[in-house]
mmCIF file of C-alpha atoms in Angstrom:
data_model
loop_
_atom_site.group_PDB
_atom_site.id
_atom_site.type_symbol
_atom_site.label_atom_id
_atom_site.label_comp_id
_atom_site.label_asym_id
_atom_site.label_seq_id
_atom_site.Cartn_x
_atom_site.Cartn_y
_atom_site.Cartn_z
ATOM 1 C CA MET A 1 129.347 157.352 148.704
ATOM 2 C CA ASN A 2 128.422 159.910 150.734
ATOM 3 C CA SER A 3 128.993 163.447 150.808
ATOM 4 C CA SER A 4 128.378 166.832 152.692
ATOM 5 C CA PRO A 5 124.427 167.893 153.219
ATOM 6 C CA GLU A 6 123.347 170.195 150.143
ATOM 7 C CA GLU A 7 124.429 174.481 151.562
ATOM 8 C CA PRO A 8 122.903 177.601 150.536
ATOM 9 C CA PRO A 9 124.983 179.968 147.894
ATOM 10 C CA ASP A 10 127.871 181.053 149.198
ATOM 11 C CA ASN A 11 127.676 185.044 149.057
ATOM 12 C CA ASP A 12 132.131 184.992 150.708
ATOM 13 C CA ASP A 13 134.142 182.712 148.741
ATOM 14 C CA ALA A 14 136.970 183.479 151.207
ATOM 15 C CA GLY A 15 134.385 182.244 154.368
ATOM 16 C CA ILE A 16 134.789 185.275 156.356
ATOM 17 C CA ARG A 17 132.321 188.176 157.029
ATOM 18 C CA PRO A 18 132.288 190.368 159.956
ATOM 19 C CA GLY A 19 130.906 190.030 162.943
ATOM 20 C CA VAL A 20 130.378 191.388 165.328
ATOM 21 C CA SER A 21 132.664 193.744 168.072
ATOM 22 C CA ARG A 22 135.083 192.035 170.478
ATOM 23 C CA ARG A 23 133.834 193.438 173.795
ATOM 24 C CA GLY A 24 130.020 193.300 172.137
ATOM 25 C CA LEU A 25 130.516 189.514 172.137
ATOM 26 C CA VAL A 26 132.670 188.797 175.387
ATOM 27 C CA THR A 27 129.899 190.994 176.745
ATOM 28 C CA GLY A 28 126.097 188.835 175.383
ATOM 29 C CA ALA A 29 128.143 185.661 176.476
ATOM 30 C CA ALA A 30 128.557 187.135 180.157
ATOM 31 C CA ALA A 31 124.739 188.259 180.535
ATOM 32 C CA ALA A 32 123.682 185.004 177.847
ATOM 33 C CA THR A 33 125.952 182.676 180.953
ATOM 34 C CA GLY A 34 125.780 184.908 184.106
ATOM 35 C CA LEU A 35 129.186 183.645 184.641
ATOM 36 C CA SER A 36 132.530 185.612 184.998
ATOM 37 C CA LEU A 37 134.471 186.819 182.414
ATOM 38 C CA ILE A 38 138.003 187.548 183.379
ATOM 39 C CA GLY A 39 141.047 189.167 181.911
ATOM 40 C CA GLY A 40 142.014 190.183 177.718
ATOM 41 C CA TRP A 41 142.272 188.875 174.957
ATOM 42 C CA GLY A 42 146.042 189.001 174.800
ATOM 43 C CA SER A 43 147.425 187.401 171.988
ATOM 44 C CA ALA A 44 144.199 185.476 171.276
ATOM 45 C CA ALA A 45 142.721 188.972 168.897
ATOM 46 C CA ALA A 46 143.657 187.869 165.095
ATOM 47 C CA ALA A 47 146.330 189.851 163.330
ATOM 48 C CA PRO A 48 145.129 193.603 162.536
ATOM 49 C CA GLY A 49 143.757 193.835 159.134
ATOM 50 C CA LYS A 50 143.845 190.159 158.377
ATOM 51 C CA VAL A 51 140.555 188.360 159.650
ATOM 52 C CA ALA A 52 138.344 189.665 162.971
ATOM 53 C CA ASP A 53 139.360 190.168 166.613
ATOM 54 C CA ASP A 54 135.977 187.386 166.794
ATOM 55 C CA PHE A 55 136.743 184.970 163.963
ATOM 56 C CA GLY A 56 135.977 181.742 164.839
ATOM 57 C CA SER A 57 132.441 182.444 166.542
ATOM 58 C CA VAL A 58 129.615 180.937 165.758
ATOM 59 C CA GLY A 59 128.990 185.143 164.669
ATOM 60 C CA THR A 60 131.576 184.272 162.451
ATOM 61 C CA ALA A 61 131.493 180.897 161.493
ATOM 62 C CA PRO A 62 130.958 180.440 157.312
ATOM 63 C CA ARG A 63 127.084 179.035 155.849
ATOM 64 C CA LEU A 64 126.100 177.451 158.952
ATOM 65 C CA PRO A 65 123.188 174.493 158.532
ATOM 66 C CA ASP A 66 119.693 177.212 158.573
ATOM 67 C CA GLY A 67 118.551 178.416 162.318
ATOM 68 C CA PHE A 68 121.924 177.405 163.605
ATOM 69 C CA THR A 69 122.368 181.115 165.457
ATOM 70 C CA LYS A 70 118.955 180.569 166.999
ATOM 71 C CA THR A 71 120.132 177.638 169.203
ATOM 72 C CA PHE A 72 123.886 177.905 169.420
ATOM 73 C CA LYS A 73 126.150 180.783 170.685
ATOM 74 C CA SER A 74 129.174 180.997 171.197
ATOM 75 C CA ARG A 75 130.473 181.816 175.208
ATOM 76 C CA PHE A 76 133.805 182.774 176.780
ATOM 77 C CA VAL A 77 133.649 180.608 180.579
ATOM 78 C CA LEU A 78 136.568 181.151 182.659
ATOM 79 C CA ALA A 79 137.807 176.889 183.733
ATOM 80 C CA ASN A 80 141.572 175.304 184.777
ATOM 81 C CA GLY A 81 142.566 178.972 184.678
ATOM 82 C CA ILE A 82 142.303 179.885 181.002
ATOM 83 C CA ARG A 83 139.873 181.555 178.516
ATOM 84 C CA GLN A 84 137.736 178.812 177.497
ATOM 85 C CA HIS A 85 135.322 179.796 173.720
ATOM 86 C CA VAL A 86 132.537 177.108 173.839
ATOM 87 C CA VAL A 87 129.771 177.021 172.093
ATOM 88 C CA ILE A 88 126.310 175.586 173.155
ATOM 89 C CA GLY A 89 122.946 175.119 173.183
ATOM 90 C CA GLY A 90 120.147 172.994 172.685
ATOM 91 C CA SER A 91 118.716 171.739 176.352
ATOM 92 C CA GLY A 92 118.028 167.789 177.451
ATOM 93 C CA PRO A 93 121.290 166.185 179.234
ATOM 94 C CA PRO A 94 124.712 166.915 178.388
ATOM 95 C CA LEU A 95 127.102 165.974 175.617
ATOM 96 C CA LEU A 96 130.472 166.858 175.014
ATOM 97 C CA LEU A 97 131.478 166.938 171.423
ATOM 98 C CA LEU A 98 135.558 167.632 170.815
ATOM 99 C CA HIS A 99 136.817 168.048 167.916
ATOM 100 C CA GLY A 100 140.113 167.577 166.125
ATOM 101 C CA TRP A 101 142.705 168.613 163.418
ATOM 102 C CA PRO A 102 142.896 170.795 161.797
ATOM 103 C CA GLU A 103 139.665 171.751 163.253
ATOM 104 C CA ASN A 104 137.921 173.185 165.405
ATOM 105 C CA TRP A 105 133.963 173.285 166.751
ATOM 106 C CA TYR A 106 131.942 174.351 163.412
ATOM 107 C CA ALA A 107 133.635 170.914 162.209
ATOM 108 C CA TRP A 108 130.124 169.480 164.233
ATOM 109 C CA ARG A 109 128.048 172.036 162.593
ATOM 110 C CA PHE A 110 125.983 169.577 160.687
ATOM 111 C CA MET A 111 125.366 166.986 163.555
ATOM 112 C CA MET A 112 124.168 170.381 165.921
ATOM 113 C CA PRO A 113 121.179 171.021 164.914
ATOM 114 C CA THR A 114 120.125 167.602 165.310
ATOM 115 C CA LEU A 115 122.201 167.234 168.777
ATOM 116 C CA ALA A 116 120.228 169.688 170.666
ATOM 117 C CA ARG A 117 116.947 168.604 170.169
ATOM 118 C CA LYS A 118 117.407 165.912 172.641
ATOM 119 C CA PHE A 119 121.024 167.203 174.422
ATOM 120 C CA THR A 120 122.430 170.440 175.787
ATOM 121 C CA VAL A 121 125.044 170.062 173.522
ATOM 122 C CA ILE A 122 128.774 172.034 175.021
ATOM 123 C CA ALA A 123 131.148 172.127 171.681
ATOM 124 C CA PRO A 124 134.543 174.020 172.642
ATOM 125 C CA ASP A 125 137.866 175.209 170.874
ATOM 126 C CA GLN A 126 140.518 173.055 172.804
ATOM 127 C CA ARG A 127 143.655 174.832 174.553
ATOM 128 C CA GLY A 128 145.673 177.125 171.950
ATOM 129 C CA ILE A 129 143.153 176.852 168.828
ATOM 130 C CA GLY A 130 140.236 179.058 166.542
ATOM 131 C CA LEU A 131 138.876 180.829 170.144
ATOM 132 C CA THR A 132 140.444 179.646 173.297
ATOM 133 C CA GLU A 133 143.580 180.914 175.511
ATOM 134 C CA ARG A 134 146.699 180.302 173.616
ATOM 135 C CA THR A 135 149.259 179.118 176.205
ATOM 136 C CA ARG A 136 153.130 178.173 175.891
ATOM 137 C CA THR A 137 152.217 174.922 178.079
ATOM 138 C CA GLY A 138 149.483 172.170 178.762
ATOM 139 C CA TYR A 139 148.749 170.690 175.800
ATOM 140 C CA ASP A 140 149.356 166.637 177.562
ATOM 141 C CA ALA A 141 146.460 164.676 177.053
ATOM 142 C CA ALA A 142 145.699 165.226 181.120
ATOM 143 C CA THR A 143 145.914 169.102 181.061
ATOM 144 C CA LEU A 144 143.399 169.448 177.955
ATOM 145 C CA ALA A 145 141.313 166.943 179.086
ATOM 146 C CA ASN A 146 141.845 169.555 182.447
ATOM 147 C CA ASP A 147 140.714 172.192 180.946
ATOM 148 C CA VAL A 148 137.038 169.952 179.576
ATOM 149 C CA SER A 149 136.230 168.740 182.798
ATOM 150 C CA ALA A 150 136.309 172.674 184.748
ATOM 151 C CA LEU A 151 134.883 173.455 181.764
ATOM 152 C CA MET A 152 131.677 170.840 182.437
ATOM 153 C CA THR A 153 132.244 172.045 185.970
ATOM 154 C CA LYS A 154 131.890 176.303 185.651
ATOM 155 C CA LEU A 155 128.598 175.175 184.089
ATOM 156 C CA GLY A 156 127.121 173.068 186.035
ATOM 157 C CA TYR A 157 126.855 169.476 184.524
ATOM 158 C CA PRO A 158 129.039 167.015 187.299
ATOM 159 C CA ARG A 159 127.784 163.842 184.593
ATOM 160 C CA TYR A 160 127.903 164.294 180.969
ATOM 161 C CA ALA A 161 128.604 161.829 178.002
ATOM 162 C CA VAL A 162 131.612 162.797 175.417
ATOM 163 C CA VAL A 163 132.098 162.435 171.239
ATOM 164 C CA GLY A 164 135.381 162.664 170.615
ATOM 165 C CA HIS A 165 137.152 162.904 166.336
ATOM 166 C CA ASP A 166 141.183 162.621 166.026
ATOM 167 C CA THR A 167 142.681 164.610 168.442
ATOM 168 C CA GLY A 168 138.530 164.974 170.956
ATOM 169 C CA TYR A 169 139.719 161.085 170.689
ATOM 170 C CA ILE A 170 142.908 161.388 172.193
ATOM 171 C CA VAL A 171 141.146 164.161 175.194
ATOM 172 C CA GLY A 172 138.215 162.591 175.307
ATOM 173 C CA TYR A 173 139.800 159.139 176.503
ATOM 174 C CA ALA A 174 142.609 161.046 179.144
ATOM 175 C CA LEU A 175 138.746 162.563 180.320
ATOM 176 C CA ALA A 176 137.192 159.802 180.340
ATOM 177 C CA ALA A 177 139.955 157.239 182.252
ATOM 178 C CA ASP A 178 141.224 160.503 184.288
ATOM 179 C CA HIS A 179 137.864 161.789 185.339
ATOM 180 C CA ARG A 180 135.290 158.342 185.810
ATOM 181 C CA ASP A 181 132.881 160.775 187.923
ATOM 182 C CA GLN A 182 131.948 162.577 185.430
ATOM 183 C CA VAL A 183 132.272 160.971 181.908
ATOM 184 C CA SER A 184 128.968 158.861 181.647
ATOM 185 C CA ARG A 185 130.141 157.218 178.032
ATOM 186 C CA VAL A 186 132.048 158.120 175.523
ATOM 187 C CA ALA A 187 132.297 158.058 171.378
ATOM 188 C CA LEU A 188 135.623 157.861 169.731
ATOM 189 C CA ALA A 189 136.084 158.642 166.364
ATOM 190 C CA GLU A 190 138.845 157.960 163.789
ATOM 191 C CA ILE A 191 142.484 157.465 165.268
ATOM 192 C CA PRO A 192 143.672 153.408 165.226
ATOM 193 C CA GLY A 193 143.737 153.714 169.852
ATOM 194 C CA PRO A 194 145.601 156.938 171.594
ATOM 195 C CA PRO A 195 148.912 156.785 171.570
ATOM 196 C CA GLY A 196 150.472 154.496 173.480
ATOM 197 C CA VAL A 197 147.942 152.530 174.197
ATOM 198 C CA PRO A 198 147.780 150.209 171.426
ATOM 199 C CA ASP A 199 151.332 149.231 170.099
ATOM 200 C CA ASP A 200 153.050 152.117 168.464
ATOM 201 C CA PRO A 201 153.422 152.062 165.320
ATOM 202 C CA SER A 202 157.270 151.688 163.263
ATOM 203 C CA LEU A 203 158.486 154.483 161.584
ATOM 204 C CA PHE A 204 158.917 152.571 158.264
ATOM 205 C CA LEU A 205 155.694 152.073 157.601
ATOM 206 C CA PRO A 206 153.763 151.586 154.102
ATOM 207 C CA ASP A 207 152.899 154.635 152.080
ATOM 208 C CA PRO A 208 149.874 154.659 152.461
ATOM 209 C CA VAL A 209 149.671 154.500 156.145
ATOM 210 C CA ASN A 210 153.443 156.883 156.226
ATOM 211 C CA ASP A 211 150.742 159.774 153.374
ATOM 212 C CA LYS A 212 148.092 159.420 156.434
ATOM 213 C CA VAL A 213 149.975 160.219 159.513
ATOM 214 C CA TRP A 214 153.488 162.089 158.778
ATOM 215 C CA HIS A 215 152.378 165.058 159.892
ATOM 216 C CA ILE A 216 152.172 163.980 163.555
ATOM 217 C CA PRO A 217 156.315 163.352 163.669
ATOM 218 C CA PHE A 218 156.659 167.262 161.862
ATOM 219 C CA ASN A 219 154.170 168.911 164.317
ATOM 220 C CA ARG A 220 155.409 167.490 166.979
ATOM 221 C CA VAL A 221 159.172 169.080 166.213
ATOM 222 C CA ASN A 222 159.385 172.199 168.547
ATOM 223 C CA ASP A 223 161.470 174.961 166.113
ATOM 224 C CA GLU A 224 160.469 178.147 164.130
ATOM 225 C CA LEU A 225 161.406 176.284 161.367
ATOM 226 C CA ILE A 226 157.721 174.537 161.234
ATOM 227 C CA ILE A 227 156.241 177.584 161.593
ATOM 228 C CA ASP A 228 158.335 179.451 158.926
ATOM 229 C CA MET A 229 157.001 176.024 156.643
ATOM 230 C CA VAL A 230 153.748 176.500 157.258
ATOM 231 C CA ARG A 231 153.618 180.207 156.687
ATOM 232 C CA SER A 232 154.830 179.968 154.255
ATOM 233 C CA ASN A 233 152.544 177.409 152.225
ATOM 234 C CA ALA A 234 149.597 176.865 154.233
ATOM 235 C CA ASP A 235 147.688 176.639 151.674
ATOM 236 C CA GLY A 236 149.137 173.671 150.882
ATOM 237 C CA PHE A 237 150.259 171.890 153.752
ATOM 238 C CA TYR A 238 146.400 172.277 154.905
ATOM 239 C CA ARG A 239 144.921 171.315 151.695
ATOM 240 C CA TYR A 240 147.047 168.174 151.572
ATOM 241 C CA GLU A 241 145.925 167.011 154.941
ATOM 242 C CA TYR A 242 142.741 167.628 154.490
ATOM 243 C CA THR A 243 142.210 165.703 150.649
ATOM 244 C CA ILE A 244 145.289 162.893 151.925
ATOM 245 C CA GLN A 245 142.163 162.048 154.669
ATOM 246 C CA SER A 246 139.254 162.388 152.604
ATOM 247 C CA GLY A 247 139.116 159.017 150.865
ATOM 248 C CA GLY A 248 137.418 160.112 147.894
ATOM 249 C CA VAL A 249 135.129 162.626 150.129
ATOM 250 C CA PRO A 250 136.399 166.124 150.116
ATOM 251 C CA LEU A 251 135.513 168.877 152.751
ATOM 252 C CA PRO A 252 133.413 171.379 150.958
ATOM 253 C CA GLU A 253 135.813 174.496 149.878
ATOM 254 C CA TYR A 254 134.676 177.111 152.774
ATOM 255 C CA ALA A 255 135.402 174.801 154.445
ATOM 256 C CA ILE A 256 138.926 174.622 153.396
ATOM 257 C CA LYS A 257 139.712 178.434 153.290
ATOM 258 C CA TYR A 258 137.555 178.577 157.191
ATOM 259 C CA TYR A 259 140.109 176.529 158.605
ATOM 260 C CA ILE A 260 143.114 177.463 157.024
ATOM 261 C CA SER A 261 142.291 180.959 157.957
ATOM 262 C CA LEU A 262 141.844 180.285 161.707
ATOM 263 C CA TYR A 263 145.023 178.647 162.053
ATOM 264 C CA ASN A 264 146.808 180.368 160.364
ATOM 265 C CA ARG A 265 145.403 184.134 161.416
ATOM 266 C CA ASP A 266 148.495 184.859 162.825
ATOM 267 C CA ARG A 267 152.707 183.295 163.763
ATOM 268 C CA ASP A 268 151.485 182.622 167.914
ATOM 269 C CA ALA A 269 147.903 181.396 166.614
ATOM 270 C CA LEU A 270 150.330 178.514 164.651
ATOM 271 C CA ARG A 271 152.298 177.891 166.875
ATOM 272 C CA ALA A 272 149.654 176.826 169.380
ATOM 273 C CA THR A 273 148.238 174.565 167.328
ATOM 274 C CA PHE A 274 150.831 172.390 166.953
ATOM 275 C CA GLY A 275 150.521 171.842 171.154
ATOM 276 C CA LEU A 276 149.257 168.371 171.787
ATOM 277 C CA TYR A 277 151.596 167.101 169.029
ATOM 278 C CA ARG A 278 154.955 168.787 171.010
ATOM 279 C CA ALA A 279 153.756 166.943 173.916
ATOM 280 C CA TRP A 280 153.108 163.400 171.989
ATOM 281 C CA TYR A 281 155.614 161.493 174.671
ATOM 282 C CA ALA A 282 154.024 163.226 178.042
ATOM 283 C CA THR A 283 150.510 162.094 176.263
ATOM 284 C CA VAL A 284 152.442 159.019 175.349
ATOM 285 C CA GLU A 285 153.527 157.891 179.108
ATOM 286 C CA GLN A 286 149.884 158.613 180.957
ATOM 287 C CA ASN A 287 148.396 156.553 178.251
ATOM 288 C CA ARG A 288 150.500 153.583 179.524
ATOM 289 C CA ASN A 289 149.315 154.201 182.624
ATOM 290 C CA ARG A 290 146.032 155.061 181.730
ATOM 291 C CA LYS A 291 145.305 151.877 180.527
ATOM 292 C CA ALA A 292 146.126 149.431 183.944
ATOM 293 C CA THR A 293 142.731 150.354 184.837
ATOM 294 C CA PRO A 294 140.792 149.726 182.373
ATOM 295 C CA LEU A 295 137.286 152.040 181.687
ATOM 296 C CA THR A 296 134.846 150.128 182.305
ATOM 297 C CA ILE A 297 131.875 152.045 181.071
ATOM 298 C CA PRO A 298 130.464 152.038 177.765
ATOM 299 C CA VAL A 299 132.593 153.681 174.745
ATOM 300 C CA LEU A 300 131.811 152.861 171.006
ATOM 301 C CA GLY A 301 134.878 153.610 168.478
ATOM 302 C CA ILE A 302 133.679 154.728 164.522
ATOM 303 C CA GLY A 303 135.905 154.841 161.713
ATOM 304 C CA GLY A 304 135.120 155.781 158.289
ATOM 305 C CA GLU A 305 135.762 152.737 155.609
ATOM 306 C CA ASN A 306 138.181 154.636 153.769
ATOM 307 C CA SER A 307 140.378 156.035 156.970
ATOM 308 C CA TRP A 308 141.280 153.779 159.831
ATOM 309 C CA GLY A 309 137.847 151.881 159.945
ATOM 310 C CA PRO A 310 137.549 149.092 162.434
ATOM 311 C CA LEU A 311 141.224 150.486 164.507
ATOM 312 C CA ALA A 312 139.268 153.181 165.631
ATOM 313 C CA GLY A 313 137.659 150.898 168.014
ATOM 314 C CA GLN A 314 139.988 148.271 167.929
ATOM 315 C CA GLY A 315 142.663 150.479 169.772
ATOM 316 C CA MET A 316 140.281 150.786 172.588
ATOM 317 C CA LEU A 317 140.513 147.286 173.453
ATOM 318 C CA PRO A 318 143.041 147.922 175.591
ATOM 319 C CA ALA A 319 141.634 150.157 177.438
ATOM 320 C CA ALA A 320 137.999 149.433 177.663
ATOM 321 C CA THR A 321 136.529 146.043 178.722
ATOM 322 C CA ASN A 322 133.284 147.293 177.100
ATOM 323 C CA VAL A 323 134.104 148.466 173.839
ATOM 324 C CA GLN A 324 131.220 148.938 170.634
ATOM 325 C CA THR A 325 133.041 149.134 166.686
ATOM 326 C CA LEU A 326 131.329 151.115 164.155
ATOM 327 C CA VAL A 327 132.738 151.491 160.201
ATOM 328 C CA ILE A 328 130.838 154.068 158.476
ATOM 329 C CA PRO A 329 131.277 153.179 154.731
ATOM 330 C CA GLY A 330 131.910 154.925 152.217
ATOM 331 C CA VAL A 331 133.504 157.495 153.570
ATOM 332 C CA GLY A 332 136.827 158.590 155.355
ATOM 333 C CA HIS A 333 138.823 159.724 158.360
ATOM 334 C CA TRP A 334 136.696 163.533 157.929
ATOM 335 C CA LEU A 335 133.342 161.555 159.892
ATOM 336 C CA ALA A 336 131.066 164.677 161.211
ATOM 337 C CA GLU A 337 131.592 166.684 157.677
ATOM 338 C CA GLN A 338 131.279 163.777 155.106
ATOM 339 C CA ALA A 339 129.054 161.578 157.171
ATOM 340 C CA PRO A 340 127.047 163.131 159.649
ATOM 341 C CA THR A 341 123.253 161.182 159.168
ATOM 342 C CA GLN A 342 125.610 158.383 159.501
ATOM 343 C CA MET A 343 127.073 159.699 162.461
ATOM 344 C CA LEU A 344 123.731 161.005 164.083
ATOM 345 C CA THR A 345 122.374 157.182 163.511
ATOM 346 C CA ALA A 346 124.797 156.093 165.391
ATOM 347 C CA LEU A 347 125.422 158.419 168.160
ATOM 348 C CA ASN A 348 121.147 158.405 168.987
ATOM 349 C CA THR A 349 121.410 154.060 169.446
ATOM 350 C CA PHE A 350 124.546 154.667 171.502
ATOM 351 C CA LEU A 351 123.842 157.557 173.489
ATOM 352 C CA SER A 352 119.672 156.251 173.470
ATOM 353 C CA THR A 353 121.343 152.364 174.980
#
């Protein structure tokens, strides 16, 4: 059984602490990147008196590994028409990390310092999540892939490797399929294939599977009722997901509180985090077209033994010709936080071959 690395004592039980000013953060990011930052923050700001405006940045993230902030900085980049928040650090070939739901770039924190010894690590927030701009539309996989493709182009990386987890698996596959000149190889973790690539599952599933996937049709319902229901018991809603997907290895309490606060900071923030699910069928239709031209780059599917296991790799077999499968023993869905050492070993081998 694996567990998350030991962390320093928690000095802030809520996982929220004051950060630098909004203006200071943006100005510093612009100076660090040399990139033009355009426009105001608009709805990305938190509700007054609840969380800091820069909550979700490196400067406000709780209990980061020692030395993290010396290597990694938050930056804000205008790409594909939206302002994207991205955490960057390290040196070497570029490696793009795509987080899942309900998380943000912070999900990769345990792995990022080690990866940064060999790679320039780029970990963005997806559209509508964390400090990346919220929009009313644009949450289908093609647009989300275009977001990160434009981000990497703006940062000066014409070709790069990709690691995606959960919804990041969906975006990572679309990115590799739609921007074949950019992606050199892709590791995809912890869902049983992109929607529309494997056979779609029945609505009437065995209870253990239903318990893990019920949130997909729930999140897809495009009605304010969903916002009202989650807002009324956000702690219970998200805590169920972190628990049922854990495979018996719980996430740290401070991380759960951090993610819940990030996703439920206000109604607009919460609504945007459901965007990918509400564009689900558009993504299914896109993926049916994508798989007609299989990927030829190396693909690694990674699953937790107590979660999707070999299905993470098997789900890519209809869509790629060079697929490897790895199952990490004793863990569930949250691989980067439950088994960072095993993930690092797997990626070091995959990215070096």
